[in-house]
């Protein structure tokens, strides 16, 4: 199984105490089955840059650029928003509008990248990924 990790999953690991259920789930997965979207790299970097200047921002910048950061951990496994994903995105957005539930364009892009690449979305924000296969390891076993 191939998994596309949503931004909130990566961000969870920057917390002082990441979700134990998530850490356990990740430990059970093979690295080669875990992917992130280029959009996730952008969202994380934006979040780092928006932090006020200070110790925490510098720690996050070092993490981001270092061997435990997303660019290093997912080298060769960062998926782009390409033409195939663009067509899937258009379908997802069009399906969400008639139901009166406009989708977040960014989350729909991540969902489209997952569908276009045969991945399951891993997120703790399931409601923004309606219509695509999702796993929520943060919730833990049901």
GROMACS .gro file of C-alpha atoms in nm:
model
  142
    1UNK     CA    1   0.000   0.000   0.000
    2UNK     CA    2   0.124   0.350  -0.086
    3UNK     CA    3   0.043   0.636   0.149
    4UNK     CA    4   0.049   1.012   0.096
    5UNK     CA    5   0.102   1.187   0.428
    6UNK     CA    6  -0.101   1.504   0.475
    7UNK     CA    7   0.072   1.812   0.608
    8UNK     CA    8  -0.088   1.774   0.953
    9UNK     CA    9   0.074   1.431   0.985
   10UNK     CA   10   0.422   1.571   0.922
   11UNK     CA   11   0.351   1.868   1.151
   12UNK     CA   12   0.249   1.630   1.429
   13UNK     CA   13   0.610   1.513   1.448
   14UNK     CA   14   0.733   1.866   1.523
   15UNK     CA   15   0.529   1.878   1.844
   16UNK     CA   16   0.710   1.824   2.175
   17UNK     CA   17   0.493   1.512   2.224
   18UNK     CA   18   0.382   1.364   1.888
   19UNK     CA   19   0.077   1.138   1.881
   20UNK     CA   20   0.175   0.796   2.019
   21UNK     CA   21  -0.075   0.627   1.789
   22UNK     CA   22   0.077   0.804   1.488
   23UNK     CA   23   0.434   0.717   1.591
   24UNK     CA   24   0.330   0.353   1.628
   25UNK     CA   25   0.155   0.348   1.290
   26UNK     CA   26   0.453   0.507   1.116
   27UNK     CA   27   0.691   0.253   1.272
   28UNK     CA   28   0.487  -0.025   1.110
   29UNK     CA   29   0.519   0.123   0.758
   30UNK     CA   30   0.800   0.070   0.509
   31UNK     CA   31   0.973   0.395   0.416
   32UNK     CA   32   0.932   0.325   0.044
   33UNK     CA   33   0.552   0.323   0.089
   34UNK     CA   34   0.538   0.672   0.242
   35UNK     CA   35   0.516   0.984   0.026
   36UNK     CA   36   0.448   1.353   0.069
   37UNK     CA   37   0.322   1.610  -0.178
   38UNK     CA   38   0.537   1.901  -0.291
   39UNK     CA   39   0.250   2.111  -0.156
   40UNK     CA   40   0.318   1.970   0.189
   41UNK     CA   41   0.678   2.087   0.166
   42UNK     CA   42   0.545   2.433   0.078
   43UNK     CA   43   0.289   2.435   0.361
   44UNK     CA   44   0.546   2.328   0.618
   45UNK     CA   45   0.805   2.581   0.504
   46UNK     CA   46   0.540   2.854   0.506
   47UNK     CA   47   0.449   2.757   0.863
   48UNK     CA   48   0.813   2.780   0.967
   49UNK     CA   49   0.856   3.120   0.803
   50UNK     CA   50   0.538   3.255   0.965
   51UNK     CA   51   0.664   3.175   1.316
   52UNK     CA   52   0.785   3.480   1.503
   53UNK     CA   53   1.161   3.521   1.505
   54UNK     CA   54   1.309   3.331   1.795
   55UNK     CA   55   1.428   2.999   1.928
   56UNK     CA   56   1.132   2.787   1.809
   57UNK     CA   57   1.151   2.923   1.455
   58UNK     CA   58   1.524   2.852   1.440
   59UNK     CA   59   1.468   2.498   1.572
   60UNK     CA   60   1.205   2.436   1.304
   61UNK     CA   61   1.428   2.578   1.031
   62UNK     CA   62   1.709   2.346   1.141
   63UNK     CA   63   1.470   2.050   1.153
   64UNK     CA   64   1.330   2.130   0.807
   65UNK     CA   65   1.675   2.148   0.647
   66UNK     CA   66   1.828   1.865   0.850
   67UNK     CA   67   1.836   1.486   0.823
   68UNK     CA   68   1.505   1.445   1.010
   69UNK     CA   69   1.325   1.707   0.801
   70UNK     CA   70   1.075   1.625   0.527
   71UNK     CA   71   1.310   1.696   0.236
   72UNK     CA   72   1.570   1.449   0.364
   73UNK     CA   73   1.330   1.185   0.494
   74UNK     CA   74   1.124   1.183   0.174
   75UNK     CA   75   1.401   1.236  -0.083
   76UNK     CA   76   1.278   1.078  -0.405
   77UNK     CA   77   0.927   1.039  -0.261
   78UNK     CA   78   0.787   1.391  -0.301
   79UNK     CA   79   0.496   1.385  -0.545
   80UNK     CA   80   0.415   1.678  -0.772
   81UNK     CA   81   0.084   1.826  -0.877
   82UNK     CA   82   0.101   1.728  -1.243
   83UNK     CA   83  -0.148   1.717  -1.532
   84UNK     CA   84  -0.300   1.386  -1.419
   85UNK     CA   85  -0.350   1.523  -1.067
   86UNK     CA   86  -0.493   1.845  -1.215
   87UNK     CA   87  -0.770   1.650  -1.389
   88UNK     CA   88  -0.850   1.458  -1.069
   89UNK     CA   89  -0.851   1.789  -0.877
   90UNK     CA   90  -1.106   1.937  -1.118
   91UNK     CA   91  -1.334   1.636  -1.065
   92UNK     CA   92  -1.303   1.652  -0.686
   93UNK     CA   93  -1.373   2.026  -0.680
   94UNK     CA   94  -1.672   1.991  -0.913
   95UNK     CA   95  -1.819   1.709  -0.702
   96UNK     CA   96  -1.785   1.910  -0.382
   97UNK     CA   97  -1.959   2.224  -0.505
   98UNK     CA   98  -2.308   2.085  -0.590
   99UNK     CA   99  -2.335   1.932  -0.244
  100UNK     CA  100  -2.294   2.276  -0.091
  101UNK     CA  101  -1.962   2.169   0.056
  102UNK     CA  102  -1.692   2.364  -0.123
  103UNK     CA  103  -1.360   2.192  -0.074
  104UNK     CA  104  -1.038   2.347   0.041
  105UNK     CA  105  -0.847   2.386  -0.286
  106UNK     CA  106  -0.518   2.291  -0.122
  107UNK     CA  107  -0.656   1.978   0.047
  108UNK     CA  108  -0.825   1.882  -0.280
  109UNK     CA  109  -0.488   1.917  -0.455
  110UNK     CA  110  -0.328   1.684  -0.201
  111UNK     CA  111  -0.619   1.441  -0.246
  112UNK     CA  112  -0.580   1.461  -0.624
  113UNK     CA  113  -0.207   1.388  -0.600
  114UNK     CA  114  -0.290   1.082  -0.388
  115UNK     CA  115  -0.551   0.952  -0.632
  116UNK     CA  116  -0.331   1.021  -0.938
  117UNK     CA  117  -0.047   0.824  -0.777
  118UNK     CA  118  -0.247   0.537  -0.630
  119UNK     CA  119  -0.200   0.646  -0.269
  120UNK     CA  120  -0.421   0.646   0.040
  121UNK     CA  121  -0.427   0.983   0.218
  122UNK     CA  122  -0.299   0.970   0.576
  123UNK     CA  123  -0.455   1.255   0.773
  124UNK     CA  124  -0.626   1.345   1.098
  125UNK     CA  125  -0.852   1.581   0.902
  126UNK     CA  126  -1.084   1.330   0.737
  127UNK     CA  127  -1.370   1.568   0.660
  128UNK     CA  128  -1.162   1.758   0.403
  129UNK     CA  129  -1.084   1.437   0.216
  130UNK     CA  130  -1.436   1.302   0.160
  131UNK     CA  131  -1.448   1.092  -0.155
  132UNK     CA  132  -1.092   0.959  -0.137
  133UNK     CA  133  -0.948   0.670   0.061
  134UNK     CA  134  -0.820   0.790   0.398
  135UNK     CA  135  -0.640   0.646   0.699
  136UNK     CA  136  -0.636   0.832   1.031
  137UNK     CA  137  -0.365   0.682   1.253
  138UNK     CA  138  -0.384   0.974   1.499
  139UNK     CA  139  -0.726   0.852   1.609
  140UNK     CA  140  -0.571   0.517   1.695
  141UNK     CA  141  -0.744   0.180   1.685
  142UNK     CA  142  -1.119   0.189   1.697
   0.00000   0.00000   0.00000
